[in-house]
Short mmCIF file of C-alpha atoms in Angstrom, two decimals:
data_model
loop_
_atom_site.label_atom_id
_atom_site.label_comp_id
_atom_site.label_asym_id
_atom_site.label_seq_id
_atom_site.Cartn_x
_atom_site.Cartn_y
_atom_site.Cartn_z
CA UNK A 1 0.00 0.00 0.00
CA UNK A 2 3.25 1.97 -0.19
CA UNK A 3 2.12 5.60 -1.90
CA UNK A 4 -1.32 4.36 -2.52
CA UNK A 5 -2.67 8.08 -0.64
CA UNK A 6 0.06 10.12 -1.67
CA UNK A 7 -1.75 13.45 -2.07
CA UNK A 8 -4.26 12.87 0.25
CA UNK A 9 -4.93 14.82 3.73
CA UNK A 10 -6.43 13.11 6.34
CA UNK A 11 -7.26 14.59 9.97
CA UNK A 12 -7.21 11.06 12.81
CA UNK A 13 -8.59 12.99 15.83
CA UNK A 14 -7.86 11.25 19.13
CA UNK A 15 -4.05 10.39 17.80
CA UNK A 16 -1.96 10.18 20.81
CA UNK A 17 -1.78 6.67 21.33
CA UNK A 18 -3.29 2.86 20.87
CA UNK A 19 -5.42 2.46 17.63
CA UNK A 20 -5.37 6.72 16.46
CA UNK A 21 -1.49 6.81 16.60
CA UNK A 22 -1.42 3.63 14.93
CA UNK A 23 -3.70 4.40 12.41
CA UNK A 24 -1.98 7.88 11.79
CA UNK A 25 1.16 6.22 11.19
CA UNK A 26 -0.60 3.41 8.97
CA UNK A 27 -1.68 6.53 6.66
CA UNK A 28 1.56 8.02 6.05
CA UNK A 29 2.93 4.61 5.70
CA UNK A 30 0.93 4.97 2.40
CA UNK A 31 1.85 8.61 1.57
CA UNK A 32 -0.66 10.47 3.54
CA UNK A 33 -0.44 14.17 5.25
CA UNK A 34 -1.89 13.03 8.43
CA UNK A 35 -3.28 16.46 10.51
CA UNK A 36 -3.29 14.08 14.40
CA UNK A 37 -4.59 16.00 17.01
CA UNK A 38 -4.70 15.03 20.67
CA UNK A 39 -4.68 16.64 24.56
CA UNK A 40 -1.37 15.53 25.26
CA UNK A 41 1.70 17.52 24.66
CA UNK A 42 5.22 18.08 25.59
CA UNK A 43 4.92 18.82 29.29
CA UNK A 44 1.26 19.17 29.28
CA UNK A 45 0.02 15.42 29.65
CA UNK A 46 -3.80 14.97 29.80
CA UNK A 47 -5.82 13.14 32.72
CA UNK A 48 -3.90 9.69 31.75
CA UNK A 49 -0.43 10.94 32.93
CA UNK A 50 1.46 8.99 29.80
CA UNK A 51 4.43 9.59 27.91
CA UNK A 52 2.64 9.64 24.95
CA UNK A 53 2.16 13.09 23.20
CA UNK A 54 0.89 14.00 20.01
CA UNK A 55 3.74 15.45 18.21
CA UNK A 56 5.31 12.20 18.88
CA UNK A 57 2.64 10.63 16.68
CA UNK A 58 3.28 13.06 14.05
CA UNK A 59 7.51 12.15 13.88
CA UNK A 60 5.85 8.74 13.44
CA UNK A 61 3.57 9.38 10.76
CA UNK A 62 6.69 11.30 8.81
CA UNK A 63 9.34 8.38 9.50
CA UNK A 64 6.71 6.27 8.07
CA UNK A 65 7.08 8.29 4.84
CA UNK A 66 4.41 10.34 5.13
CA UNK A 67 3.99 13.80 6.57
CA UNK A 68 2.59 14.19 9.99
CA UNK A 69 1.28 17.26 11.71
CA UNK A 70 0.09 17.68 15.21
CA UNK A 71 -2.52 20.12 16.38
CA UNK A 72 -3.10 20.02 20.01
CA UNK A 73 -6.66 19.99 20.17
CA UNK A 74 -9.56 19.50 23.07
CA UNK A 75 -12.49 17.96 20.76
CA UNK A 76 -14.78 19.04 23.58
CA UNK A 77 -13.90 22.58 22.94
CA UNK A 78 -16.00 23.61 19.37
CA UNK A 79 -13.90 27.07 18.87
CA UNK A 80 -10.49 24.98 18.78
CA UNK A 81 -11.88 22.24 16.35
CA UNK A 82 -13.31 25.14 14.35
CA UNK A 83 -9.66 26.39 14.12
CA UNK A 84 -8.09 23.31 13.56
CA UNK A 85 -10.69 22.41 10.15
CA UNK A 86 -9.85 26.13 9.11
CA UNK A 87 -5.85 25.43 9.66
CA UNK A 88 -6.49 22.22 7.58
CA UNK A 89 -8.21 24.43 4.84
CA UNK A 90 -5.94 27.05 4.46
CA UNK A 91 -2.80 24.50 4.56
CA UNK A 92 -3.89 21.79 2.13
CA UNK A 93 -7.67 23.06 0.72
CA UNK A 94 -8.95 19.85 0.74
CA UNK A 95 -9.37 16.97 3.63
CA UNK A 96 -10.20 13.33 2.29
CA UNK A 97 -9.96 11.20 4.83
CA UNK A 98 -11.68 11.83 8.65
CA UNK A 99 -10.98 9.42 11.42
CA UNK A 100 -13.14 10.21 14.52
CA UNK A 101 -11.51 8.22 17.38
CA UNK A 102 -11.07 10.68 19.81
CA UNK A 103 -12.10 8.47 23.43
CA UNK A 104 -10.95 9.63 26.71
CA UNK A 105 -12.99 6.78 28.70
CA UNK A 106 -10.67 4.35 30.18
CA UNK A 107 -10.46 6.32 33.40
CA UNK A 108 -14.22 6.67 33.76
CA UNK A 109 -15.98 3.29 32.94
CA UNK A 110 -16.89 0.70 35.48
CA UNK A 111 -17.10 -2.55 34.58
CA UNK A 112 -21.10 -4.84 35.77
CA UNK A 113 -22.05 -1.28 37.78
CA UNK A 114 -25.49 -0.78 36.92
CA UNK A 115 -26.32 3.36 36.24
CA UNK A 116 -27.77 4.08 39.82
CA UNK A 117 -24.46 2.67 41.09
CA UNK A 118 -21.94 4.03 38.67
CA UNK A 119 -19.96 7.53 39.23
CA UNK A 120 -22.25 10.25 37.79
CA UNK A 121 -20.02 12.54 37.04
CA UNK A 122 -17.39 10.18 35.85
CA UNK A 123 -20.43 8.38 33.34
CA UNK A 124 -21.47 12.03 32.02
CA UNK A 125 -18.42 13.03 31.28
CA UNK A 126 -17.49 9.57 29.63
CA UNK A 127 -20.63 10.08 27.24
CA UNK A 128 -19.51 13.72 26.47
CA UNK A 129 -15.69 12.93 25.42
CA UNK A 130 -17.43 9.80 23.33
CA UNK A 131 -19.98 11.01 21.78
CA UNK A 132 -20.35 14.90 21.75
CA UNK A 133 -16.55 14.84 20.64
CA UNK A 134 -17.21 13.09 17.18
CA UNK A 135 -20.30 15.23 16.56
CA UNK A 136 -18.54 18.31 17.40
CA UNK A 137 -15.50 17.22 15.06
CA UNK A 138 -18.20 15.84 12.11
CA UNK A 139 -19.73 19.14 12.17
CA UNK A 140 -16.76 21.14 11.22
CA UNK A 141 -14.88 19.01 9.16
CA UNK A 142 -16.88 17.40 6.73
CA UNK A 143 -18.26 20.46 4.76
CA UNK A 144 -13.97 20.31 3.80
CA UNK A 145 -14.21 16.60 3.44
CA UNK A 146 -17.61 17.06 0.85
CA UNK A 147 -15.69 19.27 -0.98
CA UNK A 148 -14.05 17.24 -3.56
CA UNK A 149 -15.83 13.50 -4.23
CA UNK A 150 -14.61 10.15 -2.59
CA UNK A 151 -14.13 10.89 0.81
CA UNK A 152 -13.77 8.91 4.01
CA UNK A 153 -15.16 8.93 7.68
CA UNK A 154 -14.47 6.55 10.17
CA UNK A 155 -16.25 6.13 13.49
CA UNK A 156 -14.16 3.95 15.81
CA UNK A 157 -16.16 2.18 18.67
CA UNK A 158 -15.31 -0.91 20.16
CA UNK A 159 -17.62 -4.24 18.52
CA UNK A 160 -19.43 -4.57 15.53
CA UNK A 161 -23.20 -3.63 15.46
CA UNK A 162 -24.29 -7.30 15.28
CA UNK A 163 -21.92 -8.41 18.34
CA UNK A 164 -23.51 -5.18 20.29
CA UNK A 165 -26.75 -5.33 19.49
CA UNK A 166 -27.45 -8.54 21.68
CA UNK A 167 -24.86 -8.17 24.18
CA UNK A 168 -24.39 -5.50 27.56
CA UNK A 169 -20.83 -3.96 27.11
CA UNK A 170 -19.43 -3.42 30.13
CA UNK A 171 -21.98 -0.94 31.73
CA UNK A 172 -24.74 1.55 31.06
CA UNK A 173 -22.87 4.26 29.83
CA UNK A 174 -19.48 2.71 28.17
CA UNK A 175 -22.64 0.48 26.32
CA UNK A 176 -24.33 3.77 25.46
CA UNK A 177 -20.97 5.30 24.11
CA UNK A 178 -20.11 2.55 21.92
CA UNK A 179 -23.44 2.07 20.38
CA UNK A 180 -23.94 5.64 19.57
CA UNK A 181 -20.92 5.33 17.70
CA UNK A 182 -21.95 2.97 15.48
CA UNK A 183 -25.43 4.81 15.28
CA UNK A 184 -23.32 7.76 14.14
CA UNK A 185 -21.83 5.65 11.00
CA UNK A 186 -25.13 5.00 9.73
CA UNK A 187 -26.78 8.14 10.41
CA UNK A 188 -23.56 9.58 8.08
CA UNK A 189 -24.12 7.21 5.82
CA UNK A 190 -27.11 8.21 5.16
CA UNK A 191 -26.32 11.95 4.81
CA UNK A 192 -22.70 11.69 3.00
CA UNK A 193 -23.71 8.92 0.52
CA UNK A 194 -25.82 11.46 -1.81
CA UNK A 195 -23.25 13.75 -1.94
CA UNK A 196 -20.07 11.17 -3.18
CA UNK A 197 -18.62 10.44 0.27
CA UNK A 198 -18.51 7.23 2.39
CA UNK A 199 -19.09 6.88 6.26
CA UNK A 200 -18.37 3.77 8.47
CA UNK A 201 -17.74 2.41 11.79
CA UNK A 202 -14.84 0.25 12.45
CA UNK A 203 -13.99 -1.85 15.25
CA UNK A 204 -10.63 -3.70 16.15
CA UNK A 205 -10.41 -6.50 18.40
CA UNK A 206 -9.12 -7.29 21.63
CA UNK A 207 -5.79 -4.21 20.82
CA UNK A 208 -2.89 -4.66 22.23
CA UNK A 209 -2.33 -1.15 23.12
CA UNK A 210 0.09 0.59 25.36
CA UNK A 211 -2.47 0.73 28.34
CA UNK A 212 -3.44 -2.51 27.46
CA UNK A 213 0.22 -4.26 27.58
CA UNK A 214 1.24 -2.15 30.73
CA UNK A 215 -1.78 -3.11 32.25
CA UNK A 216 -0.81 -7.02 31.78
CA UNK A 217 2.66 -6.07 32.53
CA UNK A 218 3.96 -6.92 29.14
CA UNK A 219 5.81 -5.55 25.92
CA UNK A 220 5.01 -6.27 22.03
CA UNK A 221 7.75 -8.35 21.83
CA UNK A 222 6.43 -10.76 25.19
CA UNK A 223 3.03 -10.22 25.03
CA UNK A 224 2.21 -13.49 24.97
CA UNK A 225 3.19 -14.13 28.78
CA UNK A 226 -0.12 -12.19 29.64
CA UNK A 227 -1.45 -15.38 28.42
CA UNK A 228 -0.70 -17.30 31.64
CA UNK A 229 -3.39 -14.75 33.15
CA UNK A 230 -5.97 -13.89 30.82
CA UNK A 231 -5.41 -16.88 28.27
CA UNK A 232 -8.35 -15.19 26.04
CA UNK A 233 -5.43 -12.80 24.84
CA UNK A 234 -4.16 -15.19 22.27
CA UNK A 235 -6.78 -13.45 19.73
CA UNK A 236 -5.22 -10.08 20.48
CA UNK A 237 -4.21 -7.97 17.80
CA UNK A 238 -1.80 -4.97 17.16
CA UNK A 239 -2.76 -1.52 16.51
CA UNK A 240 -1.38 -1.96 13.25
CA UNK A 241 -4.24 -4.21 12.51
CA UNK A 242 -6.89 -1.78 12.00
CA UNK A 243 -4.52 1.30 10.88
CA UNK A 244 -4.29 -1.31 7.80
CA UNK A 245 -7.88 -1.27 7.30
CA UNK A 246 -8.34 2.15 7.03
CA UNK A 247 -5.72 2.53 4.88
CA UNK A 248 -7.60 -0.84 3.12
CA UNK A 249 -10.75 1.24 2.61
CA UNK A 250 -9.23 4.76 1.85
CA UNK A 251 -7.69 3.14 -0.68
CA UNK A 252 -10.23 1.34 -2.53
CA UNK A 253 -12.15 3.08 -5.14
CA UNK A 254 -15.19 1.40 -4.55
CA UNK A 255 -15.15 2.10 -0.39
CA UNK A 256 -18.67 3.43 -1.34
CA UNK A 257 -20.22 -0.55 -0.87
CA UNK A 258 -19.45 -0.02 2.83
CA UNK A 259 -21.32 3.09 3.36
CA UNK A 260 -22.97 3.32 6.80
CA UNK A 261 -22.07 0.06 7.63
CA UNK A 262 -20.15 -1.73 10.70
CA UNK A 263 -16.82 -3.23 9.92
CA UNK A 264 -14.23 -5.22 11.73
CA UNK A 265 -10.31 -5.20 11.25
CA UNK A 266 -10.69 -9.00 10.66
CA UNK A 267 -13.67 -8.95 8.17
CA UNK A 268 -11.44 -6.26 5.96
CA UNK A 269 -8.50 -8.50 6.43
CA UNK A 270 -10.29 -10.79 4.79
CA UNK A 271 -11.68 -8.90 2.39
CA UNK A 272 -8.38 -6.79 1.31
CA UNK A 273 -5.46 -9.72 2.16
CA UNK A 274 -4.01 -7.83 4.60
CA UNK A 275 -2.18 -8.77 7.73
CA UNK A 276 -1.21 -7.47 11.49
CA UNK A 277 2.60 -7.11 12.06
CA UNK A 278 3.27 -10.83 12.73
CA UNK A 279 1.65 -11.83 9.03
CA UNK A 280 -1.66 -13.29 10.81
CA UNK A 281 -5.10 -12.12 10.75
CA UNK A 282 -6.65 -12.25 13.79
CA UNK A 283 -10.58 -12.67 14.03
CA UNK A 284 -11.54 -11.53 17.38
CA UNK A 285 -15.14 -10.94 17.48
CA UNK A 286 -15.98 -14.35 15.46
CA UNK A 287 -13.67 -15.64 18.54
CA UNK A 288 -15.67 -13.60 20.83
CA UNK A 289 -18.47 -15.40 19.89
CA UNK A 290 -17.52 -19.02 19.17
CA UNK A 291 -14.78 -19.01 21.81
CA UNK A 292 -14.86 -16.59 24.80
CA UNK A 293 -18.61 -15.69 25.30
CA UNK A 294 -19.60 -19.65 25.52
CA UNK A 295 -16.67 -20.20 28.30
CA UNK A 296 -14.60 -22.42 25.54
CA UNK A 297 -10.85 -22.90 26.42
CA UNK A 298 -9.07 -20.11 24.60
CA UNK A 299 -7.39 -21.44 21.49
CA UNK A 300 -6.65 -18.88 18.59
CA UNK A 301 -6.41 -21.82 16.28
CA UNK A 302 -8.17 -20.79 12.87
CA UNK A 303 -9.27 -17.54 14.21
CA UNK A 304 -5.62 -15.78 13.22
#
């Protein structure tokens, strides 16, 4: 997929790290100008307290050969997202490709606590950085993106709209979050389709992130000794993973069959031939539902 966007601009919003850095970089592997935008800068971390910071993502996205630029941006706040489309504009005139994965939740969520016994506070503002964050983005940038024919938005959420529709994820609000996610793909669909662009939602699987690998006191390189713990792991995937299918669908001229539709990084590995960093493609929410949700020992054989 080497140079297959060269000349295209695409804005990931919510790039500092696990599957928004990954798919910056992914794009400029490919040739993109990636605008990544993100709350946490050089000596100005946000609420997570990582070393991550945007403007690392962006030397990523350039040492991947493409051209990276970060714009430290609170999605939350419309007057800076109103900037940053308008720096995008008067930079490159055109934006093709919108990824709306800007999160924030981690800290928040509480796993089986029903709403009366769930933080408040903690669930409203989980719902506002979720939700209100992609609308607020959406509303700015795509009149750019509509402006020349073919473009992209992705809505990342976390399971596919079959797996969610039948299943409680996590708790009331993280469930909420996720679902109006996907609700916002369609609803796009719907709106961008008649006028030549494409909207989605896209889900990885179980992502091996950097929270995710320091919470299981792991690297990339040993991740597999997490396995000993949570043996369900063996389906996880890399970040890479679903930066390739983005890149997958960006690419492809006729992107337009997916419009409004829920997509996994394993379905579009399938569908494309691509691969996560170790040459296997992982299937994780198949697995989720053949393996892991009927209390099957974990086995990753023929799902990767």
């Amino acid at each position: 997929m080497a140079e297959a966007l060269a000349g295209k601009v695409a804005l990931v919003a919510g790039a500092t790290r696990g599957a928004g850095r990954a798919i910056a970089v992914q794009l400029g592997t490919a040739g993109a100008t990636v605008y990544v935008t993100g709350r946490s800068t050089a000596g100005r971390p946000s609420e997570y307290h990582r070393p991550e910071t945007v403007e690392e993502t962006a030397a990523l996205v350039t040492a991947a050969g493409g051209q990276g630029v970060a714009v430290v941006t609170d999605h939350l706040v419309p007057a800076q997202v109103e900037a940053l489309v308008r720096r995008i504009e008067a930079e490159q005139g055109r934006l093709d490709v919108l990824v709306n994965d800007i999160w924030g939740g981690e800290l928040l969520f509480e796993w089986d606590s029903a709403v009366w016994e769930h933080d408040l506070d903690n669930g409203l503002r989980l719902l506002r950085l979720a939700v209100e964050t992609h609308a607020i983005t959406s509303h700015y940038a795509l009149p750019l993106l509509l402006r020349n024919p073919g473009g992209l938005v992705v809505e990342m959420t976390d399971g596919t709209a079959e797996y969610n529709r039948t299943r409680y994820r996590v708790s009331f609000f993280y469930d909420i979050a996720k679902s109006a996610v996907l609700r916002m793909a369609f609803a796009l669909g719907h709106e961008l389709g008649p006028r030549g662009a494409t909207a989605v939602a896209l889900t990885p699987g179980w992502l091996r992130s950097e929270m995710m690998l320091d919470h299981f006191g792991v690297t990339e390189d040993n991740w597999r000794d997490a396995l000993e713990k949570v043996p369900h792991f063996c389906i996880s995937e890399t970040p890479s993973y679903v930066g390739r299918a983005v890149v997958a669908l960006a690419a492809d001229p006729q992107r337009a069959r997916w419009n409004g539709g829920s997509l996994s990084s394993g379905q579009l590995a399938r569908e494309y031939g691509f691969t996560d960093l170790d040459g296997s493609r992982p299937d994780a929410w198949r697995y989720m539902v053949e393996v892991q949700d009927p209390d099957r020992p974990a086995d990753a054989t023929g799902y990767r």
